[in-house]
mmCIF file of C-alpha atoms and ligand atoms in Angstrom:
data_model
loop_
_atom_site.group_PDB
_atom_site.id
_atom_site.type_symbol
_atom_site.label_atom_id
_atom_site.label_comp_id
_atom_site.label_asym_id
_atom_site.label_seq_id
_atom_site.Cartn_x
_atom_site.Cartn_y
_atom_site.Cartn_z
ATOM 1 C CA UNK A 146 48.597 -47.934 -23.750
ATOM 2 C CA UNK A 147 50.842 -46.872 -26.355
ATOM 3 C CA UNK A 148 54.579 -47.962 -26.592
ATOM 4 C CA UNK A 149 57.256 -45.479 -27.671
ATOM 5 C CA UNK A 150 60.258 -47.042 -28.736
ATOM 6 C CA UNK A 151 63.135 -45.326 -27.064
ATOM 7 C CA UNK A 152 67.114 -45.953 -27.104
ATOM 8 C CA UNK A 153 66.854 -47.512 -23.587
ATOM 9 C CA UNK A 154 64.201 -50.249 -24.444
ATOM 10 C CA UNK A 155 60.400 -48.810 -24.383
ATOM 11 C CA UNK A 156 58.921 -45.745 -23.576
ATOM 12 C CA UNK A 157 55.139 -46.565 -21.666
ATOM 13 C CA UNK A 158 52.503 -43.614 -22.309
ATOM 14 C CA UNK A 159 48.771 -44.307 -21.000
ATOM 15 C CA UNK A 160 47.410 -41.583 -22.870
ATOM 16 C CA UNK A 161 44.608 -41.555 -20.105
ATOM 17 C CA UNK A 162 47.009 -40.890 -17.310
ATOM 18 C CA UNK A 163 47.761 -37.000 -18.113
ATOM 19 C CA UNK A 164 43.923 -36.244 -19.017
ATOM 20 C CA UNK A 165 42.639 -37.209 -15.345
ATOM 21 C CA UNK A 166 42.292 -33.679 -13.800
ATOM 22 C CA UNK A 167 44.210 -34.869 -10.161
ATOM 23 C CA UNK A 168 47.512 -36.105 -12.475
ATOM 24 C CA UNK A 169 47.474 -33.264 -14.820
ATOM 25 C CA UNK A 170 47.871 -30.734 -11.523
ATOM 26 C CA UNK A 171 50.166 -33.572 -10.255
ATOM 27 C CA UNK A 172 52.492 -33.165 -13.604
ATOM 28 C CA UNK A 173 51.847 -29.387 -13.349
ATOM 29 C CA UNK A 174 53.397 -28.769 -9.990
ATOM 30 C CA UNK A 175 56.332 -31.270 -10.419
ATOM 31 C CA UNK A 176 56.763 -29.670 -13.961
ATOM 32 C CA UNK A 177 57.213 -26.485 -12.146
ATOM 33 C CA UNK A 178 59.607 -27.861 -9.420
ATOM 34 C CA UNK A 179 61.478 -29.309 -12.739
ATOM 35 C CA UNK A 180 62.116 -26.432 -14.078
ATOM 36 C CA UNK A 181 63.489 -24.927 -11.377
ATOM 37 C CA UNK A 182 65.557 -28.044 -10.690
ATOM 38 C CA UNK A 183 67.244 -28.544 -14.150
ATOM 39 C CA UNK A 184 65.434 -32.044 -14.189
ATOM 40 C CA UNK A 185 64.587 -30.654 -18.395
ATOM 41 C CA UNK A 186 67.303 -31.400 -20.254
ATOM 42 C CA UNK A 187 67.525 -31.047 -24.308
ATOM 43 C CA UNK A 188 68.577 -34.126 -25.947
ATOM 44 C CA UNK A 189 69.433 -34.183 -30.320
ATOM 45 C CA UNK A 190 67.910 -36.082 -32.721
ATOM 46 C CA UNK A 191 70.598 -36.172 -36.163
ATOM 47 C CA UNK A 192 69.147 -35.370 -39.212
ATOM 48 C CA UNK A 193 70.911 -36.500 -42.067
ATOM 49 C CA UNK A 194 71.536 -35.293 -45.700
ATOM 50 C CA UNK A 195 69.520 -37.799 -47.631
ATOM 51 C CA UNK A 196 71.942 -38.411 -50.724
ATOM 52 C CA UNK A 197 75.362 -38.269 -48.664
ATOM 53 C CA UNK A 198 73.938 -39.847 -44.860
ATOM 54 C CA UNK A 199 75.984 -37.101 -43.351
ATOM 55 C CA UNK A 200 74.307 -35.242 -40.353
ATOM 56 C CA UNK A 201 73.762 -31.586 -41.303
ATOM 57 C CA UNK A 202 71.476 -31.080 -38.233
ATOM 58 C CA UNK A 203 69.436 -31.688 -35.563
ATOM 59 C CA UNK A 204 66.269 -31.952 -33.848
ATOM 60 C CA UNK A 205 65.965 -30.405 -29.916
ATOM 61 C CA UNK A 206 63.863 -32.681 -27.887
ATOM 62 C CA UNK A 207 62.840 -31.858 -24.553
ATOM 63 C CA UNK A 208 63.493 -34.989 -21.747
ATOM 64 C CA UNK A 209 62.574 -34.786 -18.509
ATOM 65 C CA UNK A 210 64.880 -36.757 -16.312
ATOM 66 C CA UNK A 211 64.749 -37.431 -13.134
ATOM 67 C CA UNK A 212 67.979 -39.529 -11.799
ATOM 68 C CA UNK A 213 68.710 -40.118 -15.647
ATOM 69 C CA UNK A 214 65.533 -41.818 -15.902
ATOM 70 C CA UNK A 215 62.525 -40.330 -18.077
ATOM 71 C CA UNK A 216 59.539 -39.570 -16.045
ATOM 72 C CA UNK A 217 56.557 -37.731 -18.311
ATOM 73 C CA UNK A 218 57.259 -38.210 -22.193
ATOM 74 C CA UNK A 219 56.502 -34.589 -23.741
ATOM 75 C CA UNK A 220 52.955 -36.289 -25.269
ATOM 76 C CA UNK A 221 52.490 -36.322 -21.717
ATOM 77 C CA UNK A 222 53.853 -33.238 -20.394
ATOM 78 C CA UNK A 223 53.775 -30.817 -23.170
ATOM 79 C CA UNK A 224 50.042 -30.485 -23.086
ATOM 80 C CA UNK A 225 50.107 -29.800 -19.055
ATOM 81 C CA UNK A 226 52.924 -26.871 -19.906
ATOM 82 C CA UNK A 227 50.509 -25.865 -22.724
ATOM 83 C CA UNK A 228 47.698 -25.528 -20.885
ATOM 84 C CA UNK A 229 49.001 -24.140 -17.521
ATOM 85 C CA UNK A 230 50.740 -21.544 -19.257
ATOM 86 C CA UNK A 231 54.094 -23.162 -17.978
ATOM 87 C CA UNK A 232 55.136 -23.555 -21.969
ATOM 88 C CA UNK A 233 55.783 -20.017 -22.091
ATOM 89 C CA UNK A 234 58.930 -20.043 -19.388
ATOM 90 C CA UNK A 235 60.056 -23.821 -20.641
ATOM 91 C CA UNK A 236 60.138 -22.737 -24.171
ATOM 92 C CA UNK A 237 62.654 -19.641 -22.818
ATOM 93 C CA UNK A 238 64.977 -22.102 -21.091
ATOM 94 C CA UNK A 239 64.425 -24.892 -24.654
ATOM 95 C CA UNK A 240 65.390 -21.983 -27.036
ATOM 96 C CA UNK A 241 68.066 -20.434 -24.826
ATOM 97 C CA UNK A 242 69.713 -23.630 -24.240
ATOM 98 C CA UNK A 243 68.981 -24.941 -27.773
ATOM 99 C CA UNK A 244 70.864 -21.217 -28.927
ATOM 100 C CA UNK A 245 73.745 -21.981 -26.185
ATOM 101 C CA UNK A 246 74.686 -25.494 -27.509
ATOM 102 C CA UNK A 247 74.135 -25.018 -31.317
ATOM 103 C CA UNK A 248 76.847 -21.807 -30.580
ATOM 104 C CA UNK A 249 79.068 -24.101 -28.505
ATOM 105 C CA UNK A 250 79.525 -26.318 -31.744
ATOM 106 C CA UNK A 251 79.764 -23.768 -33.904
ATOM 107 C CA UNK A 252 82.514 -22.543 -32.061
ATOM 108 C CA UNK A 253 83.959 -26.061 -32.066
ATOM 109 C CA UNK A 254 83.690 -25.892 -36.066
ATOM 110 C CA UNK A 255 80.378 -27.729 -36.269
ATOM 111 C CA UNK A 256 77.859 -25.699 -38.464
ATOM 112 C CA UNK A 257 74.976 -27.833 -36.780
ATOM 113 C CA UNK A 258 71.505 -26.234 -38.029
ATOM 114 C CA UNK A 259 69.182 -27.001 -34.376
ATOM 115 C CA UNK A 260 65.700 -27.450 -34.934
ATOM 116 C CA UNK A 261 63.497 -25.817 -31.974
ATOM 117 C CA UNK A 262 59.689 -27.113 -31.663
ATOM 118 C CA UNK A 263 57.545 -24.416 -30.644
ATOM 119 C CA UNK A 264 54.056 -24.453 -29.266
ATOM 120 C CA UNK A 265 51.208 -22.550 -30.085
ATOM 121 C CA UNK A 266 50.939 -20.328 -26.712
ATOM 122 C CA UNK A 267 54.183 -20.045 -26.656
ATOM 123 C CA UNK A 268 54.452 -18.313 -30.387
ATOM 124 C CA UNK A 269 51.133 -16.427 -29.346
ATOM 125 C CA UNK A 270 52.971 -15.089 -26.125
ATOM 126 C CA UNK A 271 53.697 -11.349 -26.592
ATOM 127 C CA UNK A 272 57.303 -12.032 -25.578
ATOM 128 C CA UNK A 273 57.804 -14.456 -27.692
ATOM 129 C CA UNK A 274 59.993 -12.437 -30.033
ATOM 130 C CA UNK A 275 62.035 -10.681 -27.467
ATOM 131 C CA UNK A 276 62.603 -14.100 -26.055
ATOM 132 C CA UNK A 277 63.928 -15.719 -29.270
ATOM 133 C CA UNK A 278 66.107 -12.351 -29.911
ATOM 134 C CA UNK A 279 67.787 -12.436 -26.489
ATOM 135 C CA UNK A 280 68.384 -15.772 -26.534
ATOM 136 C CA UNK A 281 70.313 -15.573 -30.165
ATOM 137 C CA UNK A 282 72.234 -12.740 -28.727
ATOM 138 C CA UNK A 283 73.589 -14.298 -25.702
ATOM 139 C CA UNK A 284 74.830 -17.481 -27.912
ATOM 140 C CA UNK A 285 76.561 -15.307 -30.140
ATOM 141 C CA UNK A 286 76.141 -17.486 -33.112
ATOM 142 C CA UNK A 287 74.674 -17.020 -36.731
ATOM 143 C CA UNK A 288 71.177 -17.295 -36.868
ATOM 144 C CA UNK A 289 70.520 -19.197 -39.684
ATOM 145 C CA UNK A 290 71.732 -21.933 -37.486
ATOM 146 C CA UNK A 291 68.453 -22.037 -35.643
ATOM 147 C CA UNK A 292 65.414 -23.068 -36.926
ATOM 148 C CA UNK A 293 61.258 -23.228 -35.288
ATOM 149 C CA UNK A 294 59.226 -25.721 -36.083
ATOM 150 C CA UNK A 295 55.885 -24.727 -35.900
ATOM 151 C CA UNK A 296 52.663 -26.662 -36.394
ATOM 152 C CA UNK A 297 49.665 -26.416 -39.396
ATOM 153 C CA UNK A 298 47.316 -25.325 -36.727
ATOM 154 C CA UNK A 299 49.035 -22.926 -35.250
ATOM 155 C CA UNK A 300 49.724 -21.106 -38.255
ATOM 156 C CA UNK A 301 46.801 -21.137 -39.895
ATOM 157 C CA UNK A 302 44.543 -19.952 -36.347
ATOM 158 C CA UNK A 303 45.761 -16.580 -36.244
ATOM 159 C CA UNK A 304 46.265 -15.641 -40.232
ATOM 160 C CA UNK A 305 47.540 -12.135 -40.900
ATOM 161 C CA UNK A 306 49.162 -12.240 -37.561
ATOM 162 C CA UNK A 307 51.142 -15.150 -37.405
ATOM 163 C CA UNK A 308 52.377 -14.301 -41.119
ATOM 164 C CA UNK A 309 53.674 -10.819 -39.637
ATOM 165 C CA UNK A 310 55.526 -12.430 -36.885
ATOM 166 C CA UNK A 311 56.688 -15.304 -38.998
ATOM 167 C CA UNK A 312 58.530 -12.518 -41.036
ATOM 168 C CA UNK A 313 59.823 -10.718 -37.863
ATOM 169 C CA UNK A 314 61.588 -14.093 -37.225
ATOM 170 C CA UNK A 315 62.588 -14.600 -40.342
ATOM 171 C CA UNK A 316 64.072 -11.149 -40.555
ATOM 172 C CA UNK A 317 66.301 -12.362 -37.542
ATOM 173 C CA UNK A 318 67.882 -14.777 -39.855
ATOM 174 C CA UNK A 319 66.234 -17.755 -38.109
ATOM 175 C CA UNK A 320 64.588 -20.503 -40.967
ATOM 176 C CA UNK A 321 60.657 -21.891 -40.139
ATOM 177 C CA UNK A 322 59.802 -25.441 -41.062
ATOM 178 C CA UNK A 323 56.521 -26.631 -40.758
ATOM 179 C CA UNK A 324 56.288 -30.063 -38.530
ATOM 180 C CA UNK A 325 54.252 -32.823 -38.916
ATOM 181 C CA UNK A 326 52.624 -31.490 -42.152
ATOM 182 C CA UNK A 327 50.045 -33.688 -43.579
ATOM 183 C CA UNK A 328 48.528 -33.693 -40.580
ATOM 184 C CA UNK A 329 46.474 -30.613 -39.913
ATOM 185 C CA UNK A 330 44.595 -28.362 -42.020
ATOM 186 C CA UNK A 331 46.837 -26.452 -44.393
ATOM 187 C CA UNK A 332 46.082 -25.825 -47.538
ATOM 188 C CA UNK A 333 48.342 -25.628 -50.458
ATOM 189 C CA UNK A 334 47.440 -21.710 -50.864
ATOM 190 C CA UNK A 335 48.437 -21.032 -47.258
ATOM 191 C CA UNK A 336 51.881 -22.792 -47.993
ATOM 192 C CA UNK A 337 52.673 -19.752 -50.415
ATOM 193 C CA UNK A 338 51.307 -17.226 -48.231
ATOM 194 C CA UNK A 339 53.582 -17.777 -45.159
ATOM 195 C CA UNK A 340 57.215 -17.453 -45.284
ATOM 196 C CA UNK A 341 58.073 -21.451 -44.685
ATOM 197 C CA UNK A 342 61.965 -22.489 -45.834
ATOM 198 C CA UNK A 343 60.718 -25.805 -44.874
ATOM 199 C CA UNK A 344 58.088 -28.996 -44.837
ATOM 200 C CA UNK A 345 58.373 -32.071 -42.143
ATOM 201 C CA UNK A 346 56.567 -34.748 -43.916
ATOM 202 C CA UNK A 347 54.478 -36.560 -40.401
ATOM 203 C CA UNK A 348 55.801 -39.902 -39.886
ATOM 204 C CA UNK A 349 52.607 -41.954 -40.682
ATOM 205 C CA UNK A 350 52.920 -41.007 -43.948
ATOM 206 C CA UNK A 351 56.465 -42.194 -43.644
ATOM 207 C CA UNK A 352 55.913 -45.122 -41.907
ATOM 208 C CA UNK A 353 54.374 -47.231 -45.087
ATOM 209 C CA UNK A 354 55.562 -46.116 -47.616
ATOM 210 C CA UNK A 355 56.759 -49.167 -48.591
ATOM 211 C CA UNK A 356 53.761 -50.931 -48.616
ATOM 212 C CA UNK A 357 51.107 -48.576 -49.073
ATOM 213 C CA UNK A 358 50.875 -46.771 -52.268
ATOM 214 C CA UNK A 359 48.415 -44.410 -51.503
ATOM 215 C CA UNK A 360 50.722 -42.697 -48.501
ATOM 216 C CA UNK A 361 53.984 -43.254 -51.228
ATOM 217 C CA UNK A 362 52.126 -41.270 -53.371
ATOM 218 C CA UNK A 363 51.200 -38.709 -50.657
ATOM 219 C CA UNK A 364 54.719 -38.161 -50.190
ATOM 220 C CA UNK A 365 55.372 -37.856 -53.321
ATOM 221 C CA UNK A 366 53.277 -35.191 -54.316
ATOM 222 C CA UNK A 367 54.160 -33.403 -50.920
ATOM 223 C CA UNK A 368 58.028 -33.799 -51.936
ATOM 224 C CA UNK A 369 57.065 -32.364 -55.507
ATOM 225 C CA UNK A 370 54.645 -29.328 -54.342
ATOM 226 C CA UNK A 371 57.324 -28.366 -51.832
ATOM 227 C CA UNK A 372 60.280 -28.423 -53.972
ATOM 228 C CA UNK A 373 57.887 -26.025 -56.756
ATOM 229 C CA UNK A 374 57.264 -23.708 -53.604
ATOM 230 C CA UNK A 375 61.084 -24.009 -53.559
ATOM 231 C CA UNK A 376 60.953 -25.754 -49.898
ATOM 232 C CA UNK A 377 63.579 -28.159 -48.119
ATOM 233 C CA UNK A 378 61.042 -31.144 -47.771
ATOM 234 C CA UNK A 379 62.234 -32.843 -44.122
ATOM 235 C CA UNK A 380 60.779 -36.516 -43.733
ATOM 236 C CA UNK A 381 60.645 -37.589 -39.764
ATOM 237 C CA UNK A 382 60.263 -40.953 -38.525
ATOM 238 C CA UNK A 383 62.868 -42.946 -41.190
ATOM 239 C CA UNK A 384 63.213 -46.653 -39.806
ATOM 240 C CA UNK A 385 63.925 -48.883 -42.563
ATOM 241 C CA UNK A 386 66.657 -49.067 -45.939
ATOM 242 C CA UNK A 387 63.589 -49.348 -47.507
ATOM 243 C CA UNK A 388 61.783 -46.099 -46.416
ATOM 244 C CA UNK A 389 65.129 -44.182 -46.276
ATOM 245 C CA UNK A 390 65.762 -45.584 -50.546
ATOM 246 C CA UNK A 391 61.828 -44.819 -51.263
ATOM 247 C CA UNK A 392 62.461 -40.767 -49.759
ATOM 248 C CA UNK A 393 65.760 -40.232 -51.588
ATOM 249 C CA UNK A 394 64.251 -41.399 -54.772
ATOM 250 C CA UNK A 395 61.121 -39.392 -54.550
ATOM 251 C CA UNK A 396 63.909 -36.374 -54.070
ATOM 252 C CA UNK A 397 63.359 -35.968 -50.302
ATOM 253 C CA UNK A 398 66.178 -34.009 -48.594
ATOM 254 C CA UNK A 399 66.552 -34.737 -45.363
ATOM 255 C CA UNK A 400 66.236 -37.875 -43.243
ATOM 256 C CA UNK A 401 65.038 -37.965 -39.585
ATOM 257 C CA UNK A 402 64.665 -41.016 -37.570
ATOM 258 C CA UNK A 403 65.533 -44.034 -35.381
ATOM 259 C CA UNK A 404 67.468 -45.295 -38.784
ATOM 260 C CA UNK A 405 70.029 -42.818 -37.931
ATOM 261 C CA UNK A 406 69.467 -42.506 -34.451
ATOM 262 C CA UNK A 407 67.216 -41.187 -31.568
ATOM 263 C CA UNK A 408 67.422 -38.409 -29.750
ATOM 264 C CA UNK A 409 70.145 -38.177 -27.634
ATOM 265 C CA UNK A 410 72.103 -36.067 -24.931
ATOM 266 C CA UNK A 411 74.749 -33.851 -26.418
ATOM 267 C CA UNK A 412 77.618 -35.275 -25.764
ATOM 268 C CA UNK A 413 76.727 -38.616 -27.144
ATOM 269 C CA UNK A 414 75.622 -36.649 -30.545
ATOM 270 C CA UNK A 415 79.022 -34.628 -30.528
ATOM 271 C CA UNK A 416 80.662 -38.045 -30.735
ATOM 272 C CA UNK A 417 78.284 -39.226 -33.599
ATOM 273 C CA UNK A 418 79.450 -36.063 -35.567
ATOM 274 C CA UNK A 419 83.048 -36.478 -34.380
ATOM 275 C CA UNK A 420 83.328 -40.595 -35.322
ATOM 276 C CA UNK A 421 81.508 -39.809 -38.834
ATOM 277 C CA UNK A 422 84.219 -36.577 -40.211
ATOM 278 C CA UNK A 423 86.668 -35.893 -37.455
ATOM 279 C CA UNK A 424 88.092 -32.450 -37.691
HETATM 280 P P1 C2E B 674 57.803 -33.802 -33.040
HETATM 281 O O1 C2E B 674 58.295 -32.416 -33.028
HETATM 282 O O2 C2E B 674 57.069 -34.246 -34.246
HETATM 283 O O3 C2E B 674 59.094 -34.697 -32.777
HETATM 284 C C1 C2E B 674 59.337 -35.952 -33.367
HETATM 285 C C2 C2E B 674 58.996 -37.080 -32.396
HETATM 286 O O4 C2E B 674 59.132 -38.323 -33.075
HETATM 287 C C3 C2E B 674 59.932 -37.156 -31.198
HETATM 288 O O5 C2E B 674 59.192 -37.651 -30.098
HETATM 289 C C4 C2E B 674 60.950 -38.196 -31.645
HETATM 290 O O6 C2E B 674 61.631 -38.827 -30.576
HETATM 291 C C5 C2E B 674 60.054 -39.151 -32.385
HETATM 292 N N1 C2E B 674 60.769 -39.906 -33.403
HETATM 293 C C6 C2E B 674 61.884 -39.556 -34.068
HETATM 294 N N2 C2E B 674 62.253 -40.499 -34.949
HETATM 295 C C7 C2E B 674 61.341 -41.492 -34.840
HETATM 296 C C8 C2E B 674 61.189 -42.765 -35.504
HETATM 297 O O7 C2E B 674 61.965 -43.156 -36.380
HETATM 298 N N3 C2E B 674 60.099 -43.507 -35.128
HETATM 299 C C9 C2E B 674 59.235 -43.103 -34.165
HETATM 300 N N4 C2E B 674 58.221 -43.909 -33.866
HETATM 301 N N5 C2E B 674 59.348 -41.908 -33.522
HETATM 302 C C10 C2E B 674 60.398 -41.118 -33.870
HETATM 303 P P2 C2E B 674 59.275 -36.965 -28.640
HETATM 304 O O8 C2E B 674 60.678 -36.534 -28.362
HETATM 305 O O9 C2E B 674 58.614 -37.897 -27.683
HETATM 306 O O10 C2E B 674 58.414 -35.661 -28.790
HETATM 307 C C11 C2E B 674 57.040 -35.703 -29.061
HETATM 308 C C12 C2E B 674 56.499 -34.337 -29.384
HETATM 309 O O11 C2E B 674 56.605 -33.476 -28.246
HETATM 310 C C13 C2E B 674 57.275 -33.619 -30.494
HETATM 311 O O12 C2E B 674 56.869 -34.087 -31.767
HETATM 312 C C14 C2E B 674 56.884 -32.178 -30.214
HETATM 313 O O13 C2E B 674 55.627 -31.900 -30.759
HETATM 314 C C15 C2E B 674 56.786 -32.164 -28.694
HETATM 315 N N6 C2E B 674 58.040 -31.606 -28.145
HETATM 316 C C16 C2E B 674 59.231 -32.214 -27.869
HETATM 317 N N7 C2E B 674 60.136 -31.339 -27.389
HETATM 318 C C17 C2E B 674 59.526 -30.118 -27.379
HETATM 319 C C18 C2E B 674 59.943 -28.791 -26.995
HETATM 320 O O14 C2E B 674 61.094 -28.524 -26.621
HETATM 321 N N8 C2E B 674 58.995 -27.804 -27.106
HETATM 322 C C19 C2E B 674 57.741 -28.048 -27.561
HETATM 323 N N9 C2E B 674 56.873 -27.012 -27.631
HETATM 324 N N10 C2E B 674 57.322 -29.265 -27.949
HETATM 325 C C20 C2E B 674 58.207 -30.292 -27.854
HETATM 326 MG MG1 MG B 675 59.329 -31.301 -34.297
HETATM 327 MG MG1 MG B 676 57.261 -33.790 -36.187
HETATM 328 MG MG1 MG B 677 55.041 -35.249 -34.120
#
């Protein structure tokens, strides 16, 4: 059982639970219902400039609530969407509601840059383009506001394709970061091949930093390659001063984590952003 600490107390995950056939086609067909429902909701996780602490953006993270209480985590339920195919019309509703919000503050004269995870089906869906394009035209706002994280695998499985439609997105005026890098396969060579503005450093290399030399130096020399590749180096899972002093030193420049806060619905992170520089 693994404990995910969450804003209201703990977060249970049996990571057994969603890999028994019966419960995955239980989450599947309450996933669907879900959908339908409005029981997915995005909540924001701030991410904050490392050298000033001001939020300059955020993280979309999909909750599914039920009541206001959280059901499935997405370690749960975002391999049942995956593999059912259900990703493909979630990932619609995440990036159309991600594009509605980010151009509902920017309207409000908040320049919020939203972070979108994206799956690997979904970017291999042959509508995945269209998708993202419609759903940056409804919001009316300025692309550049919106950003995809994608994964190490999923880049690197499909090669000469994925680069192609990485610059189709990129000529939309959308940014790409690369999450949880460190993780996966992805060597440095493929880093200058695809079009990446940015690097999330994964959060166990975060996580002890302070006392484990090897992973500070990790993150060090991630920090250094990506600024030479002229990348915005992201690290996620900030808890402590300590890790937060050891990033901004290193030159990291952005901080993500429960140090600045979780993610959270977005009315409660339109007050964080309104408390911290009112207009
Ligand atoms: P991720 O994209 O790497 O997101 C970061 C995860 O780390 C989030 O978990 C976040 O709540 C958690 N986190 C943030 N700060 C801290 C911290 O300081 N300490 C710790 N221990 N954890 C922290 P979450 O929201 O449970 O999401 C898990 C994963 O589910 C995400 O990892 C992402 O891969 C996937 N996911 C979430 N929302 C979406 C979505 O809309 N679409 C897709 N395709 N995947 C999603
Ligand atoms: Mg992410
Ligand atoms: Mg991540
Ligand atoms: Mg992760």
């Amino acid at each position: 059982e693994v404990k995910v600490h969450g804003r209201n107390g703990y977060r249970f995950f049996m990571p057994s639970m969603s890999e028994r056939p019966a419960a995955r086609l239980r989450i599947e067909q309450e996933l669907r219902k879900a959908l339908r429902r409005g029981d997915l909701k995005l909540h924001y996780q701030p991410k904050v400039d490392a050298r000033t602490g001001a939020i300059v953006g955020a993280e979309a993270l999909l909750r599914w609530l039920v009541d206001g209480r959280e059901i499935y985590i997405p370690d749960e339920f975002i391999p049942v969407a995956e593999e059912s195919g259900l990703i493909v019309p979630i990932g619609e509703w995440v990036l159309r509601e991600a594009c509605r919000q980010t151009g509902e503050w920017y309207r409000a004269g908040r320049s919020i840059v939203v972070a979108v995870n994206v799956s690997a089906p979904q970017f291999q869906h042959p509508g995945f383009h269209a998708a993202l394009q419609t759903a940056l035209a409804e919001a009316e706002l300025p692309p550049s506001l919106i950003e995809l994280e994608l994964t190490e695998r999923m880049v690197m499985s499909a090669g000469d394709q994925s680069r192609a439609l990485m610059q189709r997105i990129k000529d939309l005026g959308v940014s790409l970061a690369l999450d949880d890098f460190g993780t996966g396969y992805c060597s440095l060579s493929y880093l200058k091949y695809f079009p990446i503005d940015a690097l999330k450093i994964d959060r166990t290399f975060v996580r002890d930093i302070a006392s484990d030399a090897d992973n500070a130096a990790i993150t060090d020399a991630i920090i250094a390659m990506a600024h030479g590749l002229d990348m915005v180096v992201v690290a996620e899972g900030v808890e402590t001063p300590a890790q937060a002093e050891h990033l901004r030193e290193a030159g990291c420049s952005l901080l993500q984590g429960f140090l600045f806060g979780p993610a959270m619905p977005a009315d409660e992170f339109e007050r964080q952003l309104v408390a911290e520089a009112p207009l």
